[in-house]
Coordinates of C-alpha atoms and ligand atoms in Angstrom, one line a residue:
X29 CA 113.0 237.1 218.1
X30 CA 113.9 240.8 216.7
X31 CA 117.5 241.8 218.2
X32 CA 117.0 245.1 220.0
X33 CA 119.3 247.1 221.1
X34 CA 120.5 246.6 224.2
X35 CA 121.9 249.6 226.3
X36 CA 122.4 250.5 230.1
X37 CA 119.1 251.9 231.0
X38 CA 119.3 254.4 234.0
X39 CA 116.1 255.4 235.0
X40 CA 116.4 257.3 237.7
X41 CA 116.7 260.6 236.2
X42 CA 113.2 259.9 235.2
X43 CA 111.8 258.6 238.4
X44 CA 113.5 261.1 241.0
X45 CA 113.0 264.0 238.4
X46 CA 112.7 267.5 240.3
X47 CA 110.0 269.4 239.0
X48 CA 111.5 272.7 238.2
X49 CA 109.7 275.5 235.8
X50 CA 110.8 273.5 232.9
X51 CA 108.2 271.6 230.9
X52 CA 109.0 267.8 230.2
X53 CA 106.9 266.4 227.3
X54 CA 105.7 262.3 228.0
X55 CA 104.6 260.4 224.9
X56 CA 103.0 257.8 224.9
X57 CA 102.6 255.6 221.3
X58 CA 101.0 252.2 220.3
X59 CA 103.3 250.6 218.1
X60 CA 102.8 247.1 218.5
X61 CA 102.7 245.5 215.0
X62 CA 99.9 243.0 215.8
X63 CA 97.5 246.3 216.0
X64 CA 99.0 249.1 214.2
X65 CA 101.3 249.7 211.0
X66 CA 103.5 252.3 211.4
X67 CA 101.6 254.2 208.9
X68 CA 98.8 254.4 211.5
X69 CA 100.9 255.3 214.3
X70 CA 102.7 258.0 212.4
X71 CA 99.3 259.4 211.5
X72 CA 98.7 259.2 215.3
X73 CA 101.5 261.1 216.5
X74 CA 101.4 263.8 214.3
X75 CA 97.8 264.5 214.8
X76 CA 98.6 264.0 218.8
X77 CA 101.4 266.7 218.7
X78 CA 99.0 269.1 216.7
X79 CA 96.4 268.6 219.7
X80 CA 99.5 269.4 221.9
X81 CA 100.5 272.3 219.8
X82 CA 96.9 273.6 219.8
X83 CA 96.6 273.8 223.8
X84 CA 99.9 275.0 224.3
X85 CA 99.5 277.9 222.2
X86 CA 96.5 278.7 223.8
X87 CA 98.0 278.2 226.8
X88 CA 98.9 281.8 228.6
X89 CA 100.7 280.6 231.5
X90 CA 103.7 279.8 229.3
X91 CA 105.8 281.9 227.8
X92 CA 106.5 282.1 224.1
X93 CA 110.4 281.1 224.6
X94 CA 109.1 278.2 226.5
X95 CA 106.5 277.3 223.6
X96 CA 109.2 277.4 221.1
X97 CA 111.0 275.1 223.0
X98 CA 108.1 272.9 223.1
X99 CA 107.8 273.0 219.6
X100 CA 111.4 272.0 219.1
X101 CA 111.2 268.9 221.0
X102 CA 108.0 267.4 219.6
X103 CA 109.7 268.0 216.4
X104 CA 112.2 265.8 217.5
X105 CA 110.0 263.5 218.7
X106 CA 108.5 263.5 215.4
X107 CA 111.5 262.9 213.6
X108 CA 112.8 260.1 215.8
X109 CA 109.7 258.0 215.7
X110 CA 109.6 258.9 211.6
X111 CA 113.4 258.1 210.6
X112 CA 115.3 255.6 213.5
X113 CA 112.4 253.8 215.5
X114 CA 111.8 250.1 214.4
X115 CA 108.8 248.8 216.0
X116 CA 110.0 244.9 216.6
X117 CA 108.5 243.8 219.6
X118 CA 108.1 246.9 221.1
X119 CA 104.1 247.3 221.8
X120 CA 104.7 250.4 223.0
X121 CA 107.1 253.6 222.4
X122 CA 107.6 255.8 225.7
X123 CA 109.6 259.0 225.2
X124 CA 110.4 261.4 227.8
X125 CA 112.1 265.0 226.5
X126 CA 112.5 268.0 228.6
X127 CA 113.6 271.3 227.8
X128 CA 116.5 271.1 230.6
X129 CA 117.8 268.0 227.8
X130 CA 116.1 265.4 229.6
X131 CA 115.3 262.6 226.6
X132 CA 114.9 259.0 227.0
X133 CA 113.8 256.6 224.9
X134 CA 111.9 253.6 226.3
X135 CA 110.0 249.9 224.5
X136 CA 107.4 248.9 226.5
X137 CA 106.5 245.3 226.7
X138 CA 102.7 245.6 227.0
X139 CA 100.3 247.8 225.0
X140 CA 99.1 251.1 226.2
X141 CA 97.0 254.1 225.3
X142 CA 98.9 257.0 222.8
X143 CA 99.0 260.5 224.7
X144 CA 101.1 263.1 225.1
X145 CA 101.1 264.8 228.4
X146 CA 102.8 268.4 228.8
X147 CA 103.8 269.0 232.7
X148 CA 106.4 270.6 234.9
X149 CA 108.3 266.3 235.3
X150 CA 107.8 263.3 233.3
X151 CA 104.6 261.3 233.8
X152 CA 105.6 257.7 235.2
X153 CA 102.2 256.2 236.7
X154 CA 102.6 253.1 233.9
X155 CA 106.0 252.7 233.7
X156 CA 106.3 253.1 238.1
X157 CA 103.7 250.4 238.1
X158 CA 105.2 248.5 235.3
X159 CA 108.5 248.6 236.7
X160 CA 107.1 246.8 240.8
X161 CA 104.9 244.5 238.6
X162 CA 107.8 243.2 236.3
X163 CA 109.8 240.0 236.8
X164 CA 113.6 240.9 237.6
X165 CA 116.2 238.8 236.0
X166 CA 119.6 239.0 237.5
X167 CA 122.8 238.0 235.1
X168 CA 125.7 236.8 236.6
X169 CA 129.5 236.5 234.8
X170 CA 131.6 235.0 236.8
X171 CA 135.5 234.1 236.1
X172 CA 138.0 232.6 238.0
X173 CA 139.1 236.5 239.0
X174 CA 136.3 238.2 238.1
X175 CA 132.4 238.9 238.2
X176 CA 129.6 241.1 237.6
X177 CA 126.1 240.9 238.1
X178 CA 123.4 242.9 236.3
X179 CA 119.9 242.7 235.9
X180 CA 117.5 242.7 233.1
X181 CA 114.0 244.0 233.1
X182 CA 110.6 245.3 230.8
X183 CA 112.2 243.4 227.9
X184 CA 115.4 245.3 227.7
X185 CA 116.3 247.2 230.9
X186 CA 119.7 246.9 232.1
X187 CA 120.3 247.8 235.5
X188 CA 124.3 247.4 236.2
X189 CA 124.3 245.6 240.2
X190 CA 127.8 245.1 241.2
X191 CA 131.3 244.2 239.8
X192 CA 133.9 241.4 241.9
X193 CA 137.3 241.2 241.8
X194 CA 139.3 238.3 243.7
X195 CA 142.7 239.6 244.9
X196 CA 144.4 236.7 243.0
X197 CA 147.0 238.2 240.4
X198 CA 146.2 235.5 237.8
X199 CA 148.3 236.0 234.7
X200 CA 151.5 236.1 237.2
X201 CA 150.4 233.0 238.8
X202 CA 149.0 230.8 235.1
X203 CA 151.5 232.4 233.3
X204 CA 154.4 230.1 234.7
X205 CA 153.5 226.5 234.3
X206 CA 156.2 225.4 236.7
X207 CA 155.2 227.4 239.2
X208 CA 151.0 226.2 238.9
X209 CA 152.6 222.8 239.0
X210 CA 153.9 223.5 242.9
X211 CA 151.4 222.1 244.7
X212 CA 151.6 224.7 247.4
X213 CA 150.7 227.4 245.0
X214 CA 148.3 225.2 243.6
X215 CA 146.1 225.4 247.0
X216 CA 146.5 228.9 247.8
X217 CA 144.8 229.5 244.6
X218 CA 142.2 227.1 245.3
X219 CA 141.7 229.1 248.8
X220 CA 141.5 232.4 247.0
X221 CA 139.4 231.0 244.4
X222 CA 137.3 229.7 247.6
X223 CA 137.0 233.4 248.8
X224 CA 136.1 234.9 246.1
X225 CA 133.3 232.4 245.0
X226 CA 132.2 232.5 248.5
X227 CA 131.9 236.4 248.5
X228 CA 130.5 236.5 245.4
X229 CA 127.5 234.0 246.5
X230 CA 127.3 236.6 249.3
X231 CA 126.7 239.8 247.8
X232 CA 124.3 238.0 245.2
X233 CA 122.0 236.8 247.6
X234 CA 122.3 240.3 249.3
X235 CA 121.5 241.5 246.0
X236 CA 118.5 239.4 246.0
X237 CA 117.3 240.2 249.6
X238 CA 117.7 244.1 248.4
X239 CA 114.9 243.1 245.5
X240 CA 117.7 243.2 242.9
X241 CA 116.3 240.1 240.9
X242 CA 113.5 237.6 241.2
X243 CA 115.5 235.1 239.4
X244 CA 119.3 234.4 238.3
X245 CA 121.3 233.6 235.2
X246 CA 124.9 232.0 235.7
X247 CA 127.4 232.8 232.6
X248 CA 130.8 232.0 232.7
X249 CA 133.1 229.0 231.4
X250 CA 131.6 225.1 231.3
X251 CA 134.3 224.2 234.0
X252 CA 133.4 226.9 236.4
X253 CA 130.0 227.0 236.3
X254 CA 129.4 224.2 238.3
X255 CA 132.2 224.8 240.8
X256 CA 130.4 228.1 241.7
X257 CA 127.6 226.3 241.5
X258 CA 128.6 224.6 245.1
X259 CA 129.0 228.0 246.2
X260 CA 125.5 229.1 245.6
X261 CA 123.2 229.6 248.3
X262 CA 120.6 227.0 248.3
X263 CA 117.7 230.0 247.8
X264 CA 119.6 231.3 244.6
X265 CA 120.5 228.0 243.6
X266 CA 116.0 227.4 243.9
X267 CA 115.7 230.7 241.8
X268 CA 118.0 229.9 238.8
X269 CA 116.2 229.4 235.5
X270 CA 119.2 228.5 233.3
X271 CA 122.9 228.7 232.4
X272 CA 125.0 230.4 229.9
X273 CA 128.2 228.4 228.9
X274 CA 130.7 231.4 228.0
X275 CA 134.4 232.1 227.6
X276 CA 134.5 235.2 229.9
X277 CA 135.9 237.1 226.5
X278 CA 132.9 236.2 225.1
X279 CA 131.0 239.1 223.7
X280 CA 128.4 241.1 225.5
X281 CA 126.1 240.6 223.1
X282 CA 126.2 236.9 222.7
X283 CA 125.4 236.3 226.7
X284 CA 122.6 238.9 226.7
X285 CA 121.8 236.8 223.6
X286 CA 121.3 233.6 225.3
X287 CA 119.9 235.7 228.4
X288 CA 116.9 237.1 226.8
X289 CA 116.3 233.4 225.1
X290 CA 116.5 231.7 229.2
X291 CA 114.0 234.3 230.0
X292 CA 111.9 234.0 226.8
X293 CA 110.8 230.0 227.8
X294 CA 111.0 230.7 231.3
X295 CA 108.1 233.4 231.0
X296 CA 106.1 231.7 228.7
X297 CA 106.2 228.4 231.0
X298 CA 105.0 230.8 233.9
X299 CA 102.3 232.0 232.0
X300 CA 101.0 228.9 230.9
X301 CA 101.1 227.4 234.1
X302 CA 99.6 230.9 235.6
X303 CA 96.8 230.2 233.1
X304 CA 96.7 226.6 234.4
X305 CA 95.8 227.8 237.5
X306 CA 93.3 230.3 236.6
X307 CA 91.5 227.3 234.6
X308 CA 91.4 224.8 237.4
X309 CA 92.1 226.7 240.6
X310 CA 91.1 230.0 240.1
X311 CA 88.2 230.3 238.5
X312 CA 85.9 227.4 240.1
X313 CA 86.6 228.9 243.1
X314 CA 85.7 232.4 242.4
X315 CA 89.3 234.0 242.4
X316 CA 89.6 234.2 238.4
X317 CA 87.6 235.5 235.8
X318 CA 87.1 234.5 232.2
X319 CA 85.8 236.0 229.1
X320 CA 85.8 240.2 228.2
X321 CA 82.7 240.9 230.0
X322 CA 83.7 239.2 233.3
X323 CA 87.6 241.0 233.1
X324 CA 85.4 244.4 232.6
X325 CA 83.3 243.7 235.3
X326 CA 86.1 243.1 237.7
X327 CA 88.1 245.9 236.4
X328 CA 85.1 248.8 237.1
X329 CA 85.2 247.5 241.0
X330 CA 88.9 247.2 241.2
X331 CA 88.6 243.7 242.0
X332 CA 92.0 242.6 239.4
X333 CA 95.2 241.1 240.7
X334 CA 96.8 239.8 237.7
X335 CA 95.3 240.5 234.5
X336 CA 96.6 238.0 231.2
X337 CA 95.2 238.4 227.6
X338 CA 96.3 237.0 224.4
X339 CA 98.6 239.7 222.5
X340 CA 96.4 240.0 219.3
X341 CA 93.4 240.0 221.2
X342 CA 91.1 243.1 220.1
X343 CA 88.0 243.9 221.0
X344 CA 85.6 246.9 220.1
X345 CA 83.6 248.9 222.9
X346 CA 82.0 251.7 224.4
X347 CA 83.5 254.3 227.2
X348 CA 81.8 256.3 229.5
X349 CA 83.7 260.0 228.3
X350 CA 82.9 261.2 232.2
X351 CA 82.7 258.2 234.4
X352 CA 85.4 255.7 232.4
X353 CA 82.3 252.8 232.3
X354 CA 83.2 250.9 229.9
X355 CA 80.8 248.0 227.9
X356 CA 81.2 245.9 224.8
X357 CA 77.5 246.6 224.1
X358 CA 75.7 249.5 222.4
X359 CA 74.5 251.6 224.8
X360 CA 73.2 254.9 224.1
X361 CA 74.1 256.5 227.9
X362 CA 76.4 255.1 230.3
X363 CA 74.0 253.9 232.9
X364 CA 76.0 255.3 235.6
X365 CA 76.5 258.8 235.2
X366 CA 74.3 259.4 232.0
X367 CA 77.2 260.6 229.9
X368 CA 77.6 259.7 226.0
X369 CA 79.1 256.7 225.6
X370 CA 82.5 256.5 222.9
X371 CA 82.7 253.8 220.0
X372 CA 86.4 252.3 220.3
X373 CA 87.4 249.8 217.4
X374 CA 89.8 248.1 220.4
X375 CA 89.4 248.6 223.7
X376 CA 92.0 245.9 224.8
X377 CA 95.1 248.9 225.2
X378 CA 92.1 250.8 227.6
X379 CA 91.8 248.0 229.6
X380 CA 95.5 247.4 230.0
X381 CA 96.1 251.2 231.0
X382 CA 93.3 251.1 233.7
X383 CA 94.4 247.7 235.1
X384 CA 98.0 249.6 234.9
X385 CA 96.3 252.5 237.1
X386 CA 95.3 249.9 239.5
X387 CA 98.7 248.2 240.3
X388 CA 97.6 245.3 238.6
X389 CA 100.4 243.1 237.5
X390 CA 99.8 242.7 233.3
X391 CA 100.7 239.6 231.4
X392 CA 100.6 238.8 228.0
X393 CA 100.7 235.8 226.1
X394 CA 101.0 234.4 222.7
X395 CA 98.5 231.4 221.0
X396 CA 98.2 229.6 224.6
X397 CA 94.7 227.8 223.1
X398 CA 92.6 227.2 226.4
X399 CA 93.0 230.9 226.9
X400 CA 91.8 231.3 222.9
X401 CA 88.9 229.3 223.7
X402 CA 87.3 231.0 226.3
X403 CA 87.3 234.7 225.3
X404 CA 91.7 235.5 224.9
X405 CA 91.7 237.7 228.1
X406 CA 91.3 236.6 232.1
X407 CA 91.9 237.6 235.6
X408 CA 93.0 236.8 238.9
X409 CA 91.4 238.8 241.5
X410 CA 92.3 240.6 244.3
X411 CA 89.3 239.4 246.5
X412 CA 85.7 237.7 246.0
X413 CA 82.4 240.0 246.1
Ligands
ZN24 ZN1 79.7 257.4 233.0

């Protein structure tokens, strides 16, 4: 798996934003390598921030400090894309720069349409919808003294949770040998150490009642780890997909490591059993869909739950420029509205925006075969016609 870069992600500058009378420009860029080189996508962006250039100029509302400004930051843009983003697994870039110095840099996990919208805050529709639909995955460090619990999310998300500290003043007490020796110490350690596990497993599954984290990694040393273990509350102890044996000085990096490769076989097991389930539960029984024209059929009546599709799945179409219709077949006129239809050499990053628009959750997958077979894209639905 390519190492990204893993930093505290806050987003709630983004999603509590207060639209002021500065302009904050959202761009949007496919980038994942199974569909695009970055040739392609630089050819993209720049001919994207020309089409934004064009309507701001005309634009009389704003004034020509505030176009200049505009101009400044899609330059940026431009030159970040063009000299420090690596693609990786990113599928798909999300930037957000204001002229109030808002800029953050997001990788999306799934694929989605490149725009560039121009407003007053920062367009979060996707990532709002990505963010409820997303599997949480809360790590936990814990020590003999000390914890901390944080969540990751979207692929590399960090959301920092809460810190523990047991009142037990450790190097005094381990320092003297003698001293650990006395039995009577000995247990009031052990009862401190009791506390602290105990409050720890307390705030956790608070923490998971809040919505924290859907599921829970333990790190920490190969003799604590099951101690705390006992501690755990039998509804965490259900949601644990896996443990990281660590020394607590063990690097940052090595445990978000491990993390992201518990998390990694965990999803992919969910998938396939999801697709399973759409095979032989699903499906017969008129709650799944199969196959691009059945998805697109669902989709135009808003009937999706769950969409999944292969990740180098691609398929050319036809959308309605008016009514959004959308077909795999030459039409001439959208039979709806009688608007021209609009060739598309892949319409899969379309479908993946509308189903995005509709709260659906989106999952992708990688060479699962019976998916392959019948048609690389399916969907749960919502309800039965
Ligand atoms: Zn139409």
């Amino acid at each position: 798996m390519a190492k990204q870069k893993n930093k505290l992600m806050d987003l709630s500058e983004v999603l509590n934003y207060k639209p002021s009378n500065h302009l904050v420009i959202s761009m949007y860029l496919l980038v994942d390598s199974t569909r695009v080189l970055k040739k392609d996508y630089l050819t993209k962006l720049n001919s994207m921030i020309t089409e934004s250039k064009g309507n701001i100029e005309s634009d009389l509302k704003i004034e020509k400090a505030q176009k200049k400004n505009i101009y400044n930051l899609l330059k940026k843009i431009k030159k970040y894309v063009n000299d420090k983003f690596m693609a990786n697994s990113t599928r798909a870039l999300l930037i957000y720069a204001g002229e109030d110095g808002l800029w953050k840099v997001l990788r999306l996990p799934v694929i989605l349409r490149s725009k560039i919208v121009i407003d007053p805050k920062p367009h979060t529709q996707s990532l709002r919808t990505l963010l409820e639909n997303s599997k949480k995955y809360g790590v936990l460090l814990i020590d003999r003294e000390k914890a901390q619990i944080y969540s990751i999310y979207i692929g590399e998300i960090e959301e920092y949770l809460a810190a523990f500290i047991s009142e037990v003043p450790s190097k005094v007490n381990f320092r003297s040998q003698a001293a650990f020796r006395e039995k009577k110490i000995l247990s009031r350690i052990e009862e401190k150490l009791h506390h602290f596990f105990k409050s720890v497993n307390d705030r956790t599954l608070e923490l998971f009642r809040e919505g924290k984290f859907d599921n829970l990694i333990l790190a920490g040393r190969k003799d604590i780890l099951p101690q705390f273990a006992n501690y755990l509350h039998s509804y965490l102890q259900s949601k644990c997909i896996g443990s990281i044996y660590a020394e607590p000085d063990s690097l940052e990096s090595f445990v978000k490591e491990k993390a992201q490769e518990i998390i990694g076989s965990f999803e992919i097991e969910t998938k396939n059993n999801l697709i399973n389930k759409l095979f032989d539960e699903y499906n017969p029984n008129g709650w799944g869909v199969l196959g691009i024209e059945a998805v697109i059929s669902s989709l135009l009546v808003e009937q999706i739950r769950t969409i999944i599709y292969d990740r180098c799945f691609k398929q050319e179409g036809y959308i309605c420029n008016s009514c959004k219709y959308m077909t795999i077949k030459s039409k001439d006129r959208c039979p709806y509205c009688e608007s021209d239809l609009i060739y598309y050499n892949d319409i899969v990053d379309e479908i993946v925006e509308d189903a995005l628009n509709q709260n659906c959750e989106v999952i992708d997958i990688e060479g699962n075969e019976k998916l392959n077979e019948a048609g690389s894209i399916g969907a749960v639905l919502r309800y039965k016609l």
